[in-house]
Amino acid sequence: MTADRGTLPGSHQHAPDGQPAAAEPAGDAAASRRRDIGPETLRRVERSASALATRAIAAMDARLSWFRALSAEQRSWVTLVAQAGIAGYVSWLDGSPTARLTEQVFGAAPRRLLRQVTFRRTVELVRLSISVADEHIPALGDSPAERAALADTLLRYSREIAFAAAGLYAAAAETRGAWDARIAAAIVDGLVRGQDPEELASHAAALSWDSTAPAVVLVGAAPPGDPQAAVDAVDEYSRAGRPALAGVHGTRLVVLLSSVPGSHGATDRGSAPDEQLLRLFGPGPVVIGPAAAGMAGAVHSATEALAGLAVVAARPDAPRLIAADALMAERVVAGDGAAAEQLRQLMAPLETAGSPLLPTLRSYLDHAGALEPAARTLFVHPNTMRYRLRRVAELTGLDPWDARDQFTLRIALVLGSLPAGAVQGS
């Protein structure tokens, strides 16, 4: 039984009563494919495989600019695939099943070639190789019937090769997607645990993550429902052009965000993501760590963000997005030694400023932010107090006129009065 040229290989043939016919045995399939093609012609086709592959590679080199840019190793693998593809035509005529055909043709190259040569380009290679074969193989027939049979079977073979390539790339994409997801989860888990930055950078390189670009870590409540759905939502956000990796740890959603633009008004410390990303978190504040380059910076950003999230409940008025260093005072009260040391160091510029900034700040805070009583205590004009307090704001980044920053400055003053190492956990 010969196959109709309009019927794709593998499609059902129907018996007269409308029921699907039994699958054609392999021997019958081979006989169907080889019909009108003599054994001598088949041997000539087999012997011509190497020369045809060489012609196909020459055509690729002449017509495909991206092929010329491949490395010598990559070109050698493509050459092997082209040669196996043409040789596979003879095996296919002998009744080789599609599964064996896929392994014979594409198994000649390493799996990493699938990353280096896209499916679209593979289709170009297959089309060009079959075009070269179509120009030369039918001419190897001894009779018009053989030449027609060779042309007909080449068309059907090219379809099977195309379907085999599509299946191979689909399977590779599924495997690669699962593998990439495991790597991303390992990176986020490493950030939470404070893993060695060099190990994290090695994992990130497998995902083509740019470790030199600024990155921040955001931590907030995970949305209700399936944790994987939250991770998938961040992945979809990342594919829109904002590189991001995510993981759910307990009730927390942790996101590493690369190349973040400037603040959108949520905070003047660090860099803020857009509202689209914030909507992927669950209810409550989202804490953002400081921006820094490299995985060492990402680990520090994660540490700060997680520490901030642990105390953000002490800020009932916290905005949706809040910087970790805006929660320093709460962290100190909760016994965070690292935050205490940072606030203690905040007073160092005031000590070395060469003017009585520390006494000015202390008197101002002791009088609950009342400027004139504080000025009278120091025997200075209120304008002098204003000037000194502006200097305090410049040197510390905290606003003495803001109630929240007054609270932080008060704690920093206490810590600054203590000797280095006096704070537990610092």
mmCIF file of C-alpha atoms in Angstrom, residues 39-327:
data_model
loop_
_atom_site.group_PDB
_atom_site.id
_atom_site.type_symbol
_atom_site.label_atom_id
_atom_site.label_comp_id
_atom_site.label_asym_id
_atom_site.label_seq_id
_atom_site.Cartn_x
_atom_site.Cartn_y
_atom_site.Cartn_z
ATOM 1 C CA PRO A 39 18.708 -1.856 -4.262
ATOM 2 C CA GLU A 40 21.506 -0.433 -6.435
ATOM 3 C CA THR A 41 19.902 3.004 -6.308
ATOM 4 C CA LEU A 42 19.603 2.755 -2.530
ATOM 5 C CA ARG A 43 23.315 1.945 -2.276
ATOM 6 C CA ARG A 44 24.160 4.952 -4.461
ATOM 7 C CA VAL A 45 22.042 7.173 -2.209
ATOM 8 C CA GLU A 46 23.799 5.797 0.872
ATOM 9 C CA ARG A 47 27.264 6.350 -0.625
ATOM 10 C CA SER A 48 26.355 9.924 -1.577
ATOM 11 C CA ALA A 49 25.418 10.957 1.991
ATOM 12 C CA SER A 50 28.830 12.383 2.876
ATOM 13 C CA ALA A 51 29.144 14.407 -0.338
ATOM 14 C CA LEU A 52 25.580 15.692 -0.014
ATOM 15 C CA ALA A 53 26.244 16.723 3.594
ATOM 16 C CA THR A 54 29.300 18.657 2.420
ATOM 17 C CA ARG A 55 27.188 20.409 -0.218
ATOM 18 C CA ALA A 56 24.523 21.180 2.400
ATOM 19 C CA ILE A 57 27.110 22.711 4.753
ATOM 20 C CA ALA A 58 28.484 24.805 1.886
ATOM 21 C CA ALA A 59 24.954 26.037 1.135
ATOM 22 C CA MET A 60 24.422 26.908 4.811
ATOM 23 C CA ASP A 61 27.697 28.812 4.861
ATOM 24 C CA ALA A 62 26.706 30.752 1.749
ATOM 25 C CA ARG A 63 23.085 31.522 2.654
ATOM 26 C CA LEU A 64 22.902 31.696 6.470
ATOM 27 C CA SER A 65 24.856 34.504 8.129
ATOM 28 C CA TRP A 66 24.236 33.149 11.635
ATOM 29 C CA PHE A 67 25.724 29.780 10.613
ATOM 30 C CA ARG A 68 28.993 31.486 9.662
ATOM 31 C CA ALA A 69 29.146 32.954 13.172
ATOM 32 C CA LEU A 70 29.129 29.512 14.824
ATOM 33 C CA SER A 71 32.311 28.229 16.423
ATOM 34 C CA ALA A 72 34.315 25.479 14.749
ATOM 35 C CA GLU A 73 33.011 22.935 17.269
ATOM 36 C CA GLN A 74 29.392 23.943 16.705
ATOM 37 C CA ARG A 75 29.829 23.771 12.929
ATOM 38 C CA SER A 76 31.317 20.286 13.253
ATOM 39 C CA TRP A 77 28.277 19.108 15.242
ATOM 40 C CA VAL A 78 25.897 20.618 12.684
ATOM 41 C CA THR A 79 27.860 18.844 9.942
ATOM 42 C CA LEU A 80 27.389 15.521 11.743
ATOM 43 C CA VAL A 81 23.654 16.170 12.086
ATOM 44 C CA ALA A 82 23.365 17.059 8.393
ATOM 45 C CA GLN A 83 25.255 13.920 7.385
ATOM 46 C CA ALA A 84 23.175 11.757 9.748
ATOM 47 C CA GLY A 85 20.002 13.341 8.402
ATOM 48 C CA ILE A 86 20.811 12.402 4.827
ATOM 49 C CA ALA A 87 22.024 8.934 5.844
ATOM 50 C CA GLY A 88 18.839 8.560 7.899
ATOM 51 C CA TYR A 89 16.837 8.786 4.685
ATOM 52 C CA VAL A 90 18.081 5.335 3.692
ATOM 53 C CA SER A 91 17.277 3.928 7.168
ATOM 54 C CA TRP A 92 13.838 5.461 6.931
ATOM 55 C CA LEU A 93 13.284 3.787 3.566
ATOM 56 C CA ASP A 94 14.181 0.499 5.281
ATOM 57 C CA GLY A 95 11.337 1.037 7.764
ATOM 58 C CA SER A 96 13.161 2.669 10.697
ATOM 59 C CA PRO A 97 10.561 4.019 13.182
ATOM 60 C CA THR A 98 10.420 7.729 13.971
ATOM 61 C CA ALA A 99 11.812 7.272 17.505
ATOM 62 C CA ARG A 100 14.910 5.535 16.150
ATOM 63 C CA LEU A 101 15.142 8.133 13.383
ATOM 64 C CA THR A 102 15.201 10.965 15.943
ATOM 65 C CA GLU A 103 18.044 9.317 17.861
ATOM 66 C CA GLN A 104 19.972 8.513 14.682
ATOM 67 C CA VAL A 105 19.789 12.040 13.267
ATOM 68 C CA PHE A 106 19.796 14.323 16.300
ATOM 69 C CA GLY A 107 21.594 11.983 18.689
ATOM 70 C CA ALA A 108 24.830 12.719 16.819
ATOM 71 C CA ALA A 109 25.094 16.124 18.533
ATOM 72 C CA PRO A 110 25.293 16.967 22.262
ATOM 73 C CA ARG A 111 22.167 18.274 23.991
ATOM 74 C CA ARG A 112 23.833 21.639 24.599
ATOM 75 C CA LEU A 113 23.580 22.283 20.844
ATOM 76 C CA LEU A 114 19.830 22.747 21.390
ATOM 77 C CA ARG A 115 20.633 25.857 23.457
ATOM 78 C CA GLN A 116 23.048 27.215 20.873
ATOM 79 C CA VAL A 117 20.924 26.576 17.761
ATOM 80 C CA THR A 118 17.273 27.573 18.117
ATOM 81 C CA PHE A 119 14.351 25.579 16.738
ATOM 82 C CA ARG A 120 13.710 28.199 14.047
ATOM 83 C CA ARG A 121 17.308 27.884 12.874
ATOM 84 C CA THR A 122 17.126 24.100 13.002
ATOM 85 C CA VAL A 123 14.120 24.262 10.683
ATOM 86 C CA GLU A 124 16.221 26.419 8.330
ATOM 87 C CA LEU A 125 18.997 23.806 8.414
ATOM 88 C CA VAL A 126 16.578 20.947 7.729
ATOM 89 C CA ARG A 127 14.902 22.840 4.896
ATOM 90 C CA LEU A 128 18.244 23.679 3.297
ATOM 91 C CA SER A 129 19.609 20.138 3.679
ATOM 92 C CA ILE A 130 16.489 18.605 2.137
ATOM 93 C CA SER A 131 16.634 21.196 -0.649
ATOM 94 C CA VAL A 132 20.190 20.092 -1.479
ATOM 95 C CA ALA A 133 19.168 16.443 -1.272
ATOM 96 C CA ASP A 134 16.179 17.088 -3.523
ATOM 97 C CA GLU A 135 18.492 18.603 -6.129
ATOM 98 C CA HIS A 136 20.772 15.552 -6.264
ATOM 99 C CA ILE A 137 19.158 12.370 -4.889
ATOM 100 C CA PRO A 138 16.365 11.951 -7.481
ATOM 101 C CA ALA A 139 19.021 12.113 -10.193
ATOM 102 C CA LEU A 140 20.530 8.913 -8.769
ATOM 103 C CA GLY A 141 17.517 6.916 -9.982
ATOM 104 C CA ASP A 142 17.926 4.640 -13.012
ATOM 105 C CA SER A 143 14.447 5.279 -14.392
ATOM 106 C CA PRO A 144 11.742 7.965 -14.363
ATOM 107 C CA ALA A 145 9.766 5.813 -11.923
ATOM 108 C CA GLU A 146 12.735 5.614 -9.531
ATOM 109 C CA ARG A 147 13.412 9.335 -9.787
ATOM 110 C CA ALA A 148 9.745 10.113 -9.045
ATOM 111 C CA ALA A 149 9.756 7.674 -6.117
ATOM 112 C CA LEU A 150 12.923 9.267 -4.682
ATOM 113 C CA ALA A 151 11.408 12.758 -4.912
ATOM 114 C CA ASP A 152 8.158 11.571 -3.338
ATOM 115 C CA THR A 153 9.830 9.783 -0.423
ATOM 116 C CA LEU A 154 12.172 12.726 0.206
ATOM 117 C CA LEU A 155 9.128 14.948 0.693
ATOM 118 C CA ARG A 156 7.591 12.537 3.180
ATOM 119 C CA TYR A 157 10.933 12.045 4.954
ATOM 120 C CA SER A 158 11.419 15.805 5.343
ATOM 121 C CA ARG A 159 8.044 15.992 7.097
ATOM 122 C CA GLU A 160 9.028 13.281 9.558
ATOM 123 C CA ILE A 161 12.365 14.996 10.235
ATOM 124 C CA ALA A 162 10.559 18.288 10.894
ATOM 125 C CA PHE A 163 8.150 16.602 13.316
ATOM 126 C CA ALA A 164 11.060 14.805 15.005
ATOM 127 C CA ALA A 165 12.911 18.112 15.462
ATOM 128 C CA ALA A 166 9.810 19.772 16.902
ATOM 129 C CA GLY A 167 9.341 16.937 19.388
ATOM 130 C CA LEU A 168 12.994 17.037 20.392
ATOM 131 C CA TYR A 169 12.958 20.781 21.044
ATOM 132 C CA ALA A 170 9.667 20.565 22.936
ATOM 133 C CA ALA A 171 11.077 17.873 25.226
ATOM 134 C CA ALA A 172 14.300 19.838 25.695
ATOM 135 C CA ALA A 173 12.373 23.009 26.541
ATOM 136 C CA GLU A 174 10.313 21.156 29.142
ATOM 137 C CA THR A 175 13.422 19.624 30.707
ATOM 138 C CA ARG A 176 15.313 22.915 30.613
ATOM 139 C CA GLY A 177 12.372 24.765 32.156
ATOM 140 C CA ALA A 178 12.207 22.329 35.066
ATOM 141 C CA TRP A 179 15.982 22.497 35.530
ATOM 142 C CA ASP A 180 16.015 26.313 35.416
ATOM 143 C CA ALA A 181 13.228 26.402 37.999
ATOM 144 C CA ARG A 182 15.289 24.226 40.344
ATOM 145 C CA ILE A 183 18.330 26.490 39.900
ATOM 146 C CA ALA A 184 16.255 29.624 40.555
ATOM 147 C CA ALA A 185 14.798 28.040 43.698
ATOM 148 C CA ALA A 186 18.307 27.138 44.885
ATOM 149 C CA ILE A 187 19.495 30.726 44.348
ATOM 150 C CA VAL A 188 16.616 32.247 46.308
ATOM 151 C CA ASP A 189 17.052 29.657 49.060
ATOM 152 C CA GLY A 190 20.770 30.519 49.173
ATOM 153 C CA LEU A 191 19.966 34.214 49.537
ATOM 154 C CA VAL A 192 17.695 33.483 52.493
ATOM 155 C CA ARG A 193 20.305 31.261 54.168
ATOM 156 C CA GLY A 194 23.219 33.619 53.438
ATOM 157 C CA GLN A 195 25.029 31.132 51.202
ATOM 158 C CA ASP A 196 28.514 31.797 49.812
ATOM 159 C CA PRO A 197 28.112 34.483 47.084
ATOM 160 C CA GLU A 198 30.567 32.701 44.776
ATOM 161 C CA GLU A 199 28.419 29.567 44.798
ATOM 162 C CA LEU A 200 25.326 31.652 44.115
ATOM 163 C CA ALA A 201 27.094 33.448 41.259
ATOM 164 C CA SER A 202 27.953 30.061 39.742
ATOM 165 C CA HIS A 203 24.292 29.011 39.872
ATOM 166 C CA ALA A 204 23.174 32.380 38.494
ATOM 167 C CA ALA A 205 25.547 32.073 35.529
ATOM 168 C CA ALA A 206 23.638 28.957 34.433
ATOM 169 C CA LEU A 207 20.546 31.175 34.079
ATOM 170 C CA SER A 208 22.480 33.916 32.221
ATOM 171 C CA TRP A 209 21.841 36.219 35.180
ATOM 172 C CA ASP A 210 23.895 39.425 35.024
ATOM 173 C CA SER A 211 25.611 39.518 38.411
ATOM 174 C CA THR A 212 27.218 42.885 37.630
ATOM 175 C CA ALA A 213 23.878 44.693 37.361
ATOM 176 C CA PRO A 214 22.340 46.335 40.440
ATOM 177 C CA ALA A 215 19.895 44.050 42.216
ATOM 178 C CA VAL A 216 17.625 44.233 45.242
ATOM 179 C CA VAL A 217 15.742 41.672 47.290
ATOM 180 C CA LEU A 218 12.088 42.156 48.207
ATOM 181 C CA VAL A 219 10.356 40.162 50.925
ATOM 182 C CA GLY A 220 6.687 40.150 51.809
ATOM 183 C CA ALA A 221 3.776 37.881 52.548
ATOM 184 C CA ALA A 222 3.178 35.172 49.973
ATOM 185 C CA PRO A 223 -0.217 35.412 48.272
ATOM 186 C CA PRO A 224 -2.830 32.870 49.369
ATOM 187 C CA GLY A 225 -3.082 29.674 47.386
ATOM 188 C CA ASP A 226 -0.521 27.497 45.646
ATOM 189 C CA PRO A 227 3.061 28.712 46.342
ATOM 190 C CA GLN A 228 4.131 27.603 42.868
ATOM 191 C CA ALA A 229 1.510 29.909 41.362
ATOM 192 C CA ALA A 230 3.215 32.855 43.081
ATOM 193 C CA VAL A 231 6.600 31.834 41.675
ATOM 194 C CA ASP A 232 5.095 31.343 38.209
ATOM 195 C CA ALA A 233 3.556 34.827 38.372
ATOM 196 C CA VAL A 234 6.975 36.355 39.084
ATOM 197 C CA ASP A 235 8.472 34.299 36.234
ATOM 198 C CA GLU A 236 5.843 35.717 33.883
ATOM 199 C CA TYR A 237 6.659 39.218 35.141
ATOM 200 C CA SER A 238 10.349 38.513 34.481
ATOM 201 C CA ARG A 239 9.695 37.417 30.904
ATOM 202 C CA ALA A 240 8.176 40.864 30.267
ATOM 203 C CA GLY A 241 11.664 42.333 30.550
ATOM 204 C CA ARG A 242 12.392 42.829 34.284
ATOM 205 C CA PRO A 243 14.818 40.036 35.304
ATOM 206 C CA ALA A 244 13.583 38.457 38.534
ATOM 207 C CA LEU A 245 13.898 35.218 40.494
ATOM 208 C CA ALA A 246 11.412 34.171 43.161
ATOM 209 C CA GLY A 247 10.822 31.587 45.843
ATOM 210 C CA VAL A 248 8.282 30.986 48.607
ATOM 211 C CA HIS A 249 9.719 30.275 52.065
ATOM 212 C CA GLY A 250 7.002 29.410 54.529
ATOM 213 C CA THR A 251 4.619 32.350 54.423
ATOM 214 C CA ARG A 252 7.126 34.688 52.723
ATOM 215 C CA LEU A 253 7.589 35.490 49.045
ATOM 216 C CA VAL A 254 11.228 36.379 48.313
ATOM 217 C CA VAL A 255 12.085 38.101 45.014
ATOM 218 C CA LEU A 256 15.524 38.955 43.629
ATOM 219 C CA LEU A 257 15.010 41.812 41.173
ATOM 220 C CA SER A 258 17.712 42.974 38.764
ATOM 221 C CA SER A 259 18.221 46.336 37.034
ATOM 222 C CA VAL A 260 15.690 48.164 39.161
ATOM 223 C CA PRO A 261 14.950 51.792 38.199
ATOM 224 C CA GLY A 262 14.813 54.619 40.725
ATOM 225 C CA SER A 263 12.208 54.985 43.427
ATOM 226 C CA HIS A 264 8.620 55.569 42.413
ATOM 227 C CA GLY A 265 7.956 57.674 45.501
ATOM 228 C CA ALA A 266 7.409 54.820 47.950
ATOM 229 C CA THR A 267 10.703 55.518 49.685
ATOM 230 C CA ASP A 268 13.759 57.670 49.258
ATOM 231 C CA ARG A 269 16.045 54.826 50.257
ATOM 232 C CA GLY A 270 17.021 52.186 47.751
ATOM 233 C CA SER A 271 15.279 51.400 44.484
ATOM 234 C CA ALA A 272 11.607 50.578 44.118
ATOM 235 C CA PRO A 273 9.895 48.095 41.800
ATOM 236 C CA ASP A 274 6.732 48.924 39.920
ATOM 237 C CA GLU A 275 3.185 48.326 41.087
ATOM 238 C CA GLN A 276 2.823 45.289 38.833
ATOM 239 C CA LEU A 277 5.394 43.365 40.862
ATOM 240 C CA LEU A 278 4.033 44.553 44.210
ATOM 241 C CA ARG A 279 0.612 43.164 43.275
ATOM 242 C CA LEU A 280 2.144 39.678 43.147
ATOM 243 C CA PHE A 281 2.764 39.731 46.908
ATOM 244 C CA GLY A 282 0.189 38.928 49.554
ATOM 245 C CA PRO A 283 -1.370 41.517 51.880
ATOM 246 C CA GLY A 284 0.795 43.738 54.060
ATOM 247 C CA PRO A 285 4.035 45.689 53.633
ATOM 248 C CA VAL A 286 6.777 44.569 51.256
ATOM 249 C CA VAL A 287 10.287 45.239 52.571
ATOM 250 C CA ILE A 288 13.038 46.078 50.077
ATOM 251 C CA GLY A 289 16.729 45.696 50.863
ATOM 252 C CA PRO A 290 19.479 48.027 49.648
ATOM 253 C CA ALA A 291 20.517 47.850 45.989
ATOM 254 C CA ALA A 292 23.978 46.447 45.266
ATOM 255 C CA ALA A 293 25.870 44.690 42.481
ATOM 256 C CA GLY A 294 27.007 41.092 42.600
ATOM 257 C CA MET A 295 25.717 38.142 44.580
ATOM 258 C CA ALA A 296 27.475 39.400 47.718
ATOM 259 C CA GLY A 297 25.335 42.528 47.463
ATOM 260 C CA ALA A 298 22.239 40.400 46.857
ATOM 261 C CA VAL A 299 22.930 38.339 49.990
ATOM 262 C CA HIS A 300 23.287 41.548 52.028
ATOM 263 C CA SER A 301 20.088 42.938 50.506
ATOM 264 C CA ALA A 302 18.235 39.734 51.425
ATOM 265 C CA THR A 303 19.570 39.812 54.988
ATOM 266 C CA GLU A 304 18.424 43.406 55.449
ATOM 267 C CA ALA A 305 15.008 42.813 53.864
ATOM 268 C CA LEU A 306 14.322 39.726 55.983
ATOM 269 C CA ALA A 307 15.371 41.552 59.147
ATOM 270 C CA GLY A 308 13.041 44.407 58.235
ATOM 271 C CA LEU A 309 10.117 42.088 57.565
ATOM 272 C CA ALA A 310 10.578 40.506 61.000
ATOM 273 C CA VAL A 311 9.780 43.841 62.727
ATOM 274 C CA VAL A 312 7.536 45.614 60.212
ATOM 275 C CA ALA A 313 4.486 44.765 62.337
ATOM 276 C CA ALA A 314 5.745 47.442 64.757
ATOM 277 C CA ARG A 315 4.949 50.000 62.051
ATOM 278 C CA PRO A 316 1.142 49.910 61.692
ATOM 279 C CA ASP A 317 1.378 52.911 59.371
ATOM 280 C CA ALA A 318 4.013 51.321 57.128
ATOM 281 C CA PRO A 319 3.445 51.939 53.398
ATOM 282 C CA ARG A 320 3.005 49.071 50.954
ATOM 283 C CA LEU A 321 6.706 49.301 50.037
ATOM 284 C CA ILE A 322 9.164 50.173 52.774
ATOM 285 C CA ALA A 323 12.961 50.182 52.787
ATOM 286 C CA ALA A 324 14.725 47.919 55.269
ATOM 287 C CA ASP A 325 16.805 50.786 56.645
ATOM 288 C CA ALA A 326 13.613 52.697 57.458
ATOM 289 C CA LEU A 327 13.033 50.023 60.115
#
